[in-house]
mmCIF file of C-alpha atoms in Angstrom:
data_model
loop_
_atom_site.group_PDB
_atom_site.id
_atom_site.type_symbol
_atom_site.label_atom_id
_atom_site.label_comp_id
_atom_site.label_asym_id
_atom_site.label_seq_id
_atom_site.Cartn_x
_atom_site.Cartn_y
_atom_site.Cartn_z
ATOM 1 C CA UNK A 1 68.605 52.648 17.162
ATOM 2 C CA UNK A 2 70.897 53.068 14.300
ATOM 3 C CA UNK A 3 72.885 56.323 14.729
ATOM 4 C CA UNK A 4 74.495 58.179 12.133
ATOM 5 C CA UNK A 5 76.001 61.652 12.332
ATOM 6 C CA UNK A 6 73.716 63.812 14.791
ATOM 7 C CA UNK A 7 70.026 61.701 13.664
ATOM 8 C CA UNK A 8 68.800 58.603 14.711
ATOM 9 C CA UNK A 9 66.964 56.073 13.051
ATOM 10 C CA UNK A 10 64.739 53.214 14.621
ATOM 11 C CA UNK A 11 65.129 51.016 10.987
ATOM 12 C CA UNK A 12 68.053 49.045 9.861
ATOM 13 C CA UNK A 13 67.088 48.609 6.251
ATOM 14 C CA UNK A 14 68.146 51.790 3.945
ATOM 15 C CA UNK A 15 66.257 51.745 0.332
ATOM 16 C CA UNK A 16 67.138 52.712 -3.011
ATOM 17 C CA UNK A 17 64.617 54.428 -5.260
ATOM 18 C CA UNK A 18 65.901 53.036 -8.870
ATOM 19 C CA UNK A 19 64.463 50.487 -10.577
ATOM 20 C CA UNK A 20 60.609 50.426 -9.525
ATOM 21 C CA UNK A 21 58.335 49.639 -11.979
ATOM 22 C CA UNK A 22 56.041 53.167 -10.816
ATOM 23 C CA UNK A 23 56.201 55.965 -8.371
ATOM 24 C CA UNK A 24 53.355 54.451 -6.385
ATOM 25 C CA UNK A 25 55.131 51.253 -6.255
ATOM 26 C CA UNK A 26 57.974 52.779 -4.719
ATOM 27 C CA UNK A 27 55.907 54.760 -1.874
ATOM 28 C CA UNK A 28 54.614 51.668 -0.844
ATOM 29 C CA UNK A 29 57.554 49.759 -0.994
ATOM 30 C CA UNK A 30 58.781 52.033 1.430
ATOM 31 C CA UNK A 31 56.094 52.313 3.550
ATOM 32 C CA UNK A 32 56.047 48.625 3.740
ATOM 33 C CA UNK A 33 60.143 48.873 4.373
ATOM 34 C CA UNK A 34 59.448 50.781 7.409
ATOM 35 C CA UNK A 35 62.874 52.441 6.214
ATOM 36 C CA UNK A 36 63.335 55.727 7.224
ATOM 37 C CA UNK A 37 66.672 56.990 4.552
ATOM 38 C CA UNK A 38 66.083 56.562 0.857
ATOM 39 C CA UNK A 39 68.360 57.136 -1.738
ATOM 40 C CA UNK A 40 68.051 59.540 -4.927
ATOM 41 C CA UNK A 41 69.816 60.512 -7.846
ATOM 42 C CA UNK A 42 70.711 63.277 -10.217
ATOM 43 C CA UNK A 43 70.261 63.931 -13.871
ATOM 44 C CA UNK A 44 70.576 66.301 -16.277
ATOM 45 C CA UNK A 45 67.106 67.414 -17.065
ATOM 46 C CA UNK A 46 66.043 67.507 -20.597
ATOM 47 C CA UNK A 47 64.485 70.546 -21.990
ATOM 48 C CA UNK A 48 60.697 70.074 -22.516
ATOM 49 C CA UNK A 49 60.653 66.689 -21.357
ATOM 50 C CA UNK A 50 57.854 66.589 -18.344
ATOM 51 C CA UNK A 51 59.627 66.756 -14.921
ATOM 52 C CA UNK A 52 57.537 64.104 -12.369
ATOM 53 C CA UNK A 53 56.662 65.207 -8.892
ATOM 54 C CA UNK A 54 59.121 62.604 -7.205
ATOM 55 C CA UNK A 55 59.774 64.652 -4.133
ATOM 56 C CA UNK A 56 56.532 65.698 -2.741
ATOM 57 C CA UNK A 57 55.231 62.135 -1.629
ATOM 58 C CA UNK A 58 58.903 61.670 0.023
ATOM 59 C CA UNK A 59 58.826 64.714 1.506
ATOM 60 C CA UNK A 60 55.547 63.909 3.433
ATOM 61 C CA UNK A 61 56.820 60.718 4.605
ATOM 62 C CA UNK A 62 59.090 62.223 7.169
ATOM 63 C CA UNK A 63 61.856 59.776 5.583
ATOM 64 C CA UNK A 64 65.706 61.781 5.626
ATOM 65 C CA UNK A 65 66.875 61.635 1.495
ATOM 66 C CA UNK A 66 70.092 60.633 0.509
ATOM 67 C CA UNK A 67 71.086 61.628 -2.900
ATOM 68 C CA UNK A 68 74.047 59.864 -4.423
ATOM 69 C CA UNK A 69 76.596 60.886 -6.721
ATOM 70 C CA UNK A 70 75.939 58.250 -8.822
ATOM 71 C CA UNK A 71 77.127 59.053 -12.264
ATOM 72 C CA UNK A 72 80.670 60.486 -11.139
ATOM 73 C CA UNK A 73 83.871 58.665 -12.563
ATOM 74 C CA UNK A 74 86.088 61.057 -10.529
ATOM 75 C CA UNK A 75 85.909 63.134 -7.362
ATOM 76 C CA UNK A 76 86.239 66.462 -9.327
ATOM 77 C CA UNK A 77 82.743 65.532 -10.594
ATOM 78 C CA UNK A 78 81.410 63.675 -7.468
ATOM 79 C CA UNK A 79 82.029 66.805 -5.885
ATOM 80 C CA UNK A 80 80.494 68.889 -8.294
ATOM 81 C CA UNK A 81 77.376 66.339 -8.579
ATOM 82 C CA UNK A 82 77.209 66.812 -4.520
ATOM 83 C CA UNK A 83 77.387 70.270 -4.404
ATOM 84 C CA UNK A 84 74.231 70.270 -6.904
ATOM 85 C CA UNK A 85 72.553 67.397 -4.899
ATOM 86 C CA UNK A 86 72.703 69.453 -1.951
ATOM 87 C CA UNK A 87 71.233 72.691 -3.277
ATOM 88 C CA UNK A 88 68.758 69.976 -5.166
ATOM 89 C CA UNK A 89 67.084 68.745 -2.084
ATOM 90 C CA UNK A 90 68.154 71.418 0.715
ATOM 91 C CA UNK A 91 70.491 68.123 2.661
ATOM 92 C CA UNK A 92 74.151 67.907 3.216
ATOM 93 C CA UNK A 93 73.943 64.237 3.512
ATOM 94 C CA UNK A 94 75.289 62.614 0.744
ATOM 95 C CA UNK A 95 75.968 58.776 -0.468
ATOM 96 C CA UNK A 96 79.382 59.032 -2.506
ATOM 97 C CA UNK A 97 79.854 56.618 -5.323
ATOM 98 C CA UNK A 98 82.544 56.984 -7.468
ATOM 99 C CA UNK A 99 82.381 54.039 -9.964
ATOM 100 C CA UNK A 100 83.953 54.708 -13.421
ATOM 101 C CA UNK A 101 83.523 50.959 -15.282
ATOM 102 C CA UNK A 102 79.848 50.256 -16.325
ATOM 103 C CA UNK A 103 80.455 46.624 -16.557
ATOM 104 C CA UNK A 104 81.187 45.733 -12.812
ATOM 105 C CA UNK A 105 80.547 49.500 -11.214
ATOM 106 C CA UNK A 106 83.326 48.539 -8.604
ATOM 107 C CA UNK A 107 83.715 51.823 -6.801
ATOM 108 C CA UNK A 108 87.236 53.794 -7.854
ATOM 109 C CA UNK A 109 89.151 54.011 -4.148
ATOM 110 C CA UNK A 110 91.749 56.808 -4.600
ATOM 111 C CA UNK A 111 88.591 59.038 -6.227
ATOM 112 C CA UNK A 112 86.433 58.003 -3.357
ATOM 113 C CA UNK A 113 88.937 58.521 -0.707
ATOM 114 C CA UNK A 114 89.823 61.849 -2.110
ATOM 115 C CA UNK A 115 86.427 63.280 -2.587
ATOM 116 C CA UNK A 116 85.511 62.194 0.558
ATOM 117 C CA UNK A 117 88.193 63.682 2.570
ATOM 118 C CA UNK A 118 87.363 67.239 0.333
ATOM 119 C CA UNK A 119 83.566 66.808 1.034
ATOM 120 C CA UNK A 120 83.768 66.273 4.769
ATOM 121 C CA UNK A 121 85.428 69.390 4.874
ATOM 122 C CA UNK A 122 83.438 71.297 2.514
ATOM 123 C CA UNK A 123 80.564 70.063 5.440
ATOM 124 C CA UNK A 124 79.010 67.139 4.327
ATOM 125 C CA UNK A 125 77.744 64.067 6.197
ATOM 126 C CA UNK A 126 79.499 61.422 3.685
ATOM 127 C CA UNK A 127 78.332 57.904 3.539
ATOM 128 C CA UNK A 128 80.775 56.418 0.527
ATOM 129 C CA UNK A 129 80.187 53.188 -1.187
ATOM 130 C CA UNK A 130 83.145 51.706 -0.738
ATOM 131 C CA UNK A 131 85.449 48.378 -2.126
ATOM 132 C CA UNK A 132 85.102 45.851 0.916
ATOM 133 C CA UNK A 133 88.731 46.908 1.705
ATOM 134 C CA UNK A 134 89.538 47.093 5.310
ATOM 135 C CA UNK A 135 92.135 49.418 4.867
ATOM 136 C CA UNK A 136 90.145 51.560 3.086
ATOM 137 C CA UNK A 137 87.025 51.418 5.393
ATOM 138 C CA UNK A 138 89.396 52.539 8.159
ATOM 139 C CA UNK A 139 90.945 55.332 6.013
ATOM 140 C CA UNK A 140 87.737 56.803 5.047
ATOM 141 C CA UNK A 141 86.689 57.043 8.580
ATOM 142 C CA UNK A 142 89.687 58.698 9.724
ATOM 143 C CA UNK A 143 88.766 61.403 6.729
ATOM 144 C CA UNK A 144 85.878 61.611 8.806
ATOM 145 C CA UNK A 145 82.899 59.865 6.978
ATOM 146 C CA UNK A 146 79.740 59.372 8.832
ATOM 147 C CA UNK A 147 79.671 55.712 8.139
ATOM 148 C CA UNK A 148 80.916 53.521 5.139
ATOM 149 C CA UNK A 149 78.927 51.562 3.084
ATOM 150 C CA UNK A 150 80.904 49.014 1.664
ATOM 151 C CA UNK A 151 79.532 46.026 -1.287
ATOM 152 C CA UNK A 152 78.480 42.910 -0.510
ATOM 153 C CA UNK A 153 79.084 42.031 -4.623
ATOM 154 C CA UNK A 154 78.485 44.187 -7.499
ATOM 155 C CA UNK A 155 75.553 46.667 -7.709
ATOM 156 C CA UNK A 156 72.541 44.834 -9.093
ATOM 157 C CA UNK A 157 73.844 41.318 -9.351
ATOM 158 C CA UNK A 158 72.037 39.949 -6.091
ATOM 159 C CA UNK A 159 74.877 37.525 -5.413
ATOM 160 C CA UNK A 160 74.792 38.475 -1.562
ATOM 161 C CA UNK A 161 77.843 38.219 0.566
ATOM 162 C CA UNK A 162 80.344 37.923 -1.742
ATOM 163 C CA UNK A 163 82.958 39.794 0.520
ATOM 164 C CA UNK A 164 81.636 37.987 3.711
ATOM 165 C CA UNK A 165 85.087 37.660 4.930
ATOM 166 C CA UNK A 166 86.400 40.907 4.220
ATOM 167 C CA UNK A 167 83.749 42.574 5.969
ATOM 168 C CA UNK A 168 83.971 40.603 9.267
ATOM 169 C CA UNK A 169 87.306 42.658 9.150
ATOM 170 C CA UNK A 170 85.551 45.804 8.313
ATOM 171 C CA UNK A 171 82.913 45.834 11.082
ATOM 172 C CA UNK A 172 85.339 44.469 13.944
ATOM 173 C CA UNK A 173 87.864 47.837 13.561
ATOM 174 C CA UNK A 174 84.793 50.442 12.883
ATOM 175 C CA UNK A 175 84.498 52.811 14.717
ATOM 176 C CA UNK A 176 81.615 54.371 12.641
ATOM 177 C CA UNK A 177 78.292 52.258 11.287
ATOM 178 C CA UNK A 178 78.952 49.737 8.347
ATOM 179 C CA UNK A 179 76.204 49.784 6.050
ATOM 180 C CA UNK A 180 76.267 46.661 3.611
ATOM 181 C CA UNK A 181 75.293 48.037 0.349
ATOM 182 C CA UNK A 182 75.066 46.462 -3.261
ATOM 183 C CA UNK A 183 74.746 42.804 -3.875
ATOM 184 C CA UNK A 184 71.962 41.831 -1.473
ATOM 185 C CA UNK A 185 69.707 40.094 -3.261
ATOM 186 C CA UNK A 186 67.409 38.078 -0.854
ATOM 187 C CA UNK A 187 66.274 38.888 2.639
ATOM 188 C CA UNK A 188 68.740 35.352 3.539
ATOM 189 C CA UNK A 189 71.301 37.727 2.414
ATOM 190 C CA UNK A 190 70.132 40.927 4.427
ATOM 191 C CA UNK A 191 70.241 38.696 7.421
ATOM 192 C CA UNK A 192 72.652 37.382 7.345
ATOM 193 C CA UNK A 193 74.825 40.640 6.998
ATOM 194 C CA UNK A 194 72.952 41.966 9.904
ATOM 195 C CA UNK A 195 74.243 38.626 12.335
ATOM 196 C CA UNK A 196 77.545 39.649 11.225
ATOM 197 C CA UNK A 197 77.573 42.962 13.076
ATOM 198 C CA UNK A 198 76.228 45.466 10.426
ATOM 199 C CA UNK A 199 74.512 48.459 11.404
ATOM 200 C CA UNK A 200 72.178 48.753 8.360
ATOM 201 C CA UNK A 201 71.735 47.675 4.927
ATOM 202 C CA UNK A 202 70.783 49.319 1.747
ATOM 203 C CA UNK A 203 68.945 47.059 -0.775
ATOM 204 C CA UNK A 204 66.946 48.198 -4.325
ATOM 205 C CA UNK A 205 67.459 45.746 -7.133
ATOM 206 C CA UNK A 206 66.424 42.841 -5.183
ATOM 207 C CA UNK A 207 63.362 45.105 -3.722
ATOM 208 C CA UNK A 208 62.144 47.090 -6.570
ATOM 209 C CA UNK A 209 62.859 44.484 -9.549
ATOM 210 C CA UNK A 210 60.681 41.235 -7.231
ATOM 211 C CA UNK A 211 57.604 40.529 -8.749
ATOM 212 C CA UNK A 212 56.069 42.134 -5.647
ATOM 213 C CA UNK A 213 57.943 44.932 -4.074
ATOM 214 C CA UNK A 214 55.825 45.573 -1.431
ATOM 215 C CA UNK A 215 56.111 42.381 -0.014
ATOM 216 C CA UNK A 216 59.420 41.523 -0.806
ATOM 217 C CA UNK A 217 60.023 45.457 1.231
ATOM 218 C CA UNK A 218 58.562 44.053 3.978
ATOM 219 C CA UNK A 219 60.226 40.617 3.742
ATOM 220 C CA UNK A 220 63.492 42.505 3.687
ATOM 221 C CA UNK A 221 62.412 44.408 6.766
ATOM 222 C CA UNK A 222 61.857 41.784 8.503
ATOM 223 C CA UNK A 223 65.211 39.709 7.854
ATOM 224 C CA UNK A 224 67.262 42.621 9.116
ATOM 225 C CA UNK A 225 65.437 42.908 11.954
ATOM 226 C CA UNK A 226 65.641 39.260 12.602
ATOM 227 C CA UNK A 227 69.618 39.435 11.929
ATOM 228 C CA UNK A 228 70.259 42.302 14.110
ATOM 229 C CA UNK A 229 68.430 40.556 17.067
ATOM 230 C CA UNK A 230 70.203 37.238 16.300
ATOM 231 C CA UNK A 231 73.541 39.708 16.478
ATOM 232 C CA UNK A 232 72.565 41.071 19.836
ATOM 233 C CA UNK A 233 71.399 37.325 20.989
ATOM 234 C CA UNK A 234 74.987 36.672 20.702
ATOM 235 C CA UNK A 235 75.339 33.196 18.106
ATOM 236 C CA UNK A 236 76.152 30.169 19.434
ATOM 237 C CA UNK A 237 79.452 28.810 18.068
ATOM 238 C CA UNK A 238 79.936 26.431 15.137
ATOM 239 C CA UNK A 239 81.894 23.220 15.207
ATOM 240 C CA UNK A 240 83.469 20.553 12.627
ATOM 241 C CA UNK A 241 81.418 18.066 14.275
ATOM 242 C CA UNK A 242 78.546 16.642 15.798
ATOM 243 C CA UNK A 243 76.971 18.037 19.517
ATOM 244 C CA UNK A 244 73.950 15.937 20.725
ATOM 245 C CA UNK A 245 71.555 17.814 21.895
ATOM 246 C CA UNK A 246 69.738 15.076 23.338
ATOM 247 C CA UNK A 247 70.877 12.865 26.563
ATOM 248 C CA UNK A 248 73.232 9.766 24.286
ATOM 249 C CA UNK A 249 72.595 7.403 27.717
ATOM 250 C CA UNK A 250 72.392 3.578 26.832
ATOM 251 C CA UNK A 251 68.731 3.347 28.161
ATOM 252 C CA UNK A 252 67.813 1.227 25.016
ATOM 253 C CA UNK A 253 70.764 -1.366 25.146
ATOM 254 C CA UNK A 254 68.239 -3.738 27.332
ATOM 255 C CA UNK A 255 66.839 -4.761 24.173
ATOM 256 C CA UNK B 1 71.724 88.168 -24.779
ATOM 257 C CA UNK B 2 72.500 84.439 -25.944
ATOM 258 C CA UNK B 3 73.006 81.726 -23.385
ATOM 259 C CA UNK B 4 73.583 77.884 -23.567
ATOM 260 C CA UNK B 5 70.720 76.081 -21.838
ATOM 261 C CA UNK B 6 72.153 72.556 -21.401
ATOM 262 C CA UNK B 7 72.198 71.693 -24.934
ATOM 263 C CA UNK B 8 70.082 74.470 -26.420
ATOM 264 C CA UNK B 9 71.134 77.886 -27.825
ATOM 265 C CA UNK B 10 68.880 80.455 -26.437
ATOM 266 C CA UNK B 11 68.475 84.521 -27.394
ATOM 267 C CA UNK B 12 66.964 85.933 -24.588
ATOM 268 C CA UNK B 13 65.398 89.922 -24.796
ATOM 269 C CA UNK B 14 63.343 90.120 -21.890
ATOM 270 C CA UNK B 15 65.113 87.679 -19.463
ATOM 271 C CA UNK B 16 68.173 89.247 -17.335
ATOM 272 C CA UNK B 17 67.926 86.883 -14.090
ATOM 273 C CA UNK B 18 67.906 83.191 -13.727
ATOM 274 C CA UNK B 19 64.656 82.767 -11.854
ATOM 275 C CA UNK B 20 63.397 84.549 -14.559
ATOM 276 C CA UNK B 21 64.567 81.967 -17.332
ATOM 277 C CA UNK B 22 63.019 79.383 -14.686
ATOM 278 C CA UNK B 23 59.610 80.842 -15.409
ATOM 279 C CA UNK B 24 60.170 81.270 -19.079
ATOM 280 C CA UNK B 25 60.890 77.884 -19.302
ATOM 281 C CA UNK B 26 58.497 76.726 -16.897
ATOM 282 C CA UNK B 27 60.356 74.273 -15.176
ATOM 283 C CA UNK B 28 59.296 73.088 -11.436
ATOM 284 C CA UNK B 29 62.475 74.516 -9.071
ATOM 285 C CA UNK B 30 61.460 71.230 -6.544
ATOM 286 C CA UNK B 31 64.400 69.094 -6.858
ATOM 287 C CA UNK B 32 66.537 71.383 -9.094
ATOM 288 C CA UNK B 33 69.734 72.683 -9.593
ATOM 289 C CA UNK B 34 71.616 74.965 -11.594
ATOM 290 C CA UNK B 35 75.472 75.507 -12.548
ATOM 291 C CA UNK B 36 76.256 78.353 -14.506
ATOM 292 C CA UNK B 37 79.863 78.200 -15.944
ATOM 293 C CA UNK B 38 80.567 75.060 -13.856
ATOM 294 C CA UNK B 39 79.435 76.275 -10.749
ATOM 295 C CA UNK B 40 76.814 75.656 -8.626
ATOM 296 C CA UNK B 41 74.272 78.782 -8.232
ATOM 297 C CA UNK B 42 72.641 78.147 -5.047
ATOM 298 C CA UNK B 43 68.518 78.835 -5.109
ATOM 299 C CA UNK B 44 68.377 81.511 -2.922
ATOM 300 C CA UNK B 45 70.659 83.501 -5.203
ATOM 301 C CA UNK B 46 68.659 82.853 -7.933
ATOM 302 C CA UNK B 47 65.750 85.399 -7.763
ATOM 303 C CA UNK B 48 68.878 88.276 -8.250
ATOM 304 C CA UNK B 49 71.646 86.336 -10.296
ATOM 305 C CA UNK B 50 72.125 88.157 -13.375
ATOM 306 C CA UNK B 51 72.868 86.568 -16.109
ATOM 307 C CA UNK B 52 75.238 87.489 -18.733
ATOM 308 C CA UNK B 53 76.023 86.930 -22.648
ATOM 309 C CA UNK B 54 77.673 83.296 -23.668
ATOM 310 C CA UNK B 55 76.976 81.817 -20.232
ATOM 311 C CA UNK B 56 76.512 77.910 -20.100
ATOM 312 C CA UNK B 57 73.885 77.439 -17.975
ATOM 313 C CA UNK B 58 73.565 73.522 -16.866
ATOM 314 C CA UNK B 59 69.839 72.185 -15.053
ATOM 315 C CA UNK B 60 70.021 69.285 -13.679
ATOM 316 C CA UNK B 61 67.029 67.350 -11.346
ATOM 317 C CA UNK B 62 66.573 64.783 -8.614
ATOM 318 C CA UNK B 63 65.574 61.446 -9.833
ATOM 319 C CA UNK B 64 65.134 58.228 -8.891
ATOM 320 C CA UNK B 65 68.361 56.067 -8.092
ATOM 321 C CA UNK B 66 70.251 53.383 -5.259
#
């Protein structure tokens, strides 16, 4: 089970809602995910423009939302756009991002260090998208995050573990779950986080911009399930060289 | 009274509270929220929150997003 804050969850695989191609899609993307957090987004709603029922389907899936604060260049207005998310959908729990440069969306660190240090206090359960900064990681923690959630490579580019080293760092000191977020762009990738020690992933471009998201949802599902059980199995250890692991005996130098 | 609904200038004569501009407008309160003057107005304040000349009154809604 993948504990965060005071709620359990039996699913590894965290989902974003951007990007699909309908509503429907989406629901059955998730369904097919077996995920059990989703995250959400804010906007500012435009007058006479028709407002979609996104919540009500959500809502009846018995899935825990996660709005972000996606949209925020600094933690004055992350923590504005998370006081709003929470009245929004009725949740303190919050994803934090902080990411000021459209070209790369690298997530800001002093904004998202600050915010989350004011949110925690202000009561919420923060899960910040994060640089794959040890030091940071650890720092956000100690302001009392309920996890981090740092990038794997930039947001949408479905390069996968980009900051593979960086995060072996990051989930050796944590103390609280390390959620691999952004980058992950096939289920290889998703696994292959999850052998390293992750508690969870969060994947949507790579999900909701296949050619089938359902499947690929349930692809995904299955590759972090497969990593986290290959984690647990304990890997066996890599070498420079050859092992045989068949008998080398000189039975055939009669001939 | 006039108000500043996001971008729109509004007069309002028979309107005094915001869930009463909600209904005017006929907007769906599932997955809103509402600043007025740059703060957040929790929903269940808004059935009595008066509102008063000039104020900027920012709707916002949940959408889709990682």
């Amino acid at each position: 089970m993948l504990h965060i804050a005071n709620k359990s969850f039996s699913s590894r695989l965290l989902l974003g809602s951007g990007k699909f191609a309908h509503p429907g899609i989406m629901q059955q993307a998730i369904q097919a995910s077996g995920c059990q957090l989703v995250t959400l987004a804010l906007k500012r709603l435009q007058l006479g423009q028709q407002q979609d029922d996104l919540l009500s389907p959500l809502q009846q899936m018995n899935i825990q939302l996660l709005p972000n604060t996606s949209g925020a260049k600094t933690a004055k207005e992350a923590i504005f756009a998370a006081e709003l998310a929470r009245d929004a959908l009725q949740t303190n729990w919050l994803k934090l991002e902080i990411h000021p440069d459209p070209r790369y969306l690298m997530p800001d660190p002093i904004e998202t260090l600050m915010a989350a240090e004011q949110l925690v206090k202000l009561g919420f359960v923060v899960l910040p998208y994060c640089s794959a900064d040890p030091v940071l990681c650890k720092r956000l923690e100690q302001a009392g995050c309920a996890a981090v959630m740092p990038l794997g490579a930039a947001i949408g580019s479905n390069q996968g573990l980009q900051t593979r080293a960086m995060l072996e760092i990051i989930i050796e000191q944590a103390m609280v779950p390390v959620i691999i977020d952004a980058g992950l762009g096939a289920p290889s990738h998703a696994a292959a986080a999850m052998e390293l020690g992750a508690a969870a992933v969060l994947v949507n471009t790579a999900i909701a911009s296949s050619q089938n998201p359902v499947a690929m949802a349930g692809a995904f599902a299955q590759a972090v399930n497969a990593g986290h059980m290959a984690y647990n199995a304990g890997l066996a250890a890599a070498h420079s060289h050859a092992a045989p692991s068949s008998p080398l005996t000189d039975f055939l130098a009669t001939l | 009274m006039r108000i500043m609904l996001n971008d729109t200038s509004l007069q309002l004569a028979t309107v005094s509270t915001l869930a009463q501009l909600l209904q005017q407008q006929q907007l769906r309160t599932e997955g809103l929220a509402i600043a007025v003057n740059n703060s957040v107005i929790a929903k269940r304040l808004w059935q009595e929150y008066q509102l008063q000349n000039h104020d900027q009154i920012q709707l916002f809604h949940i959408v889709t997003g990682g």
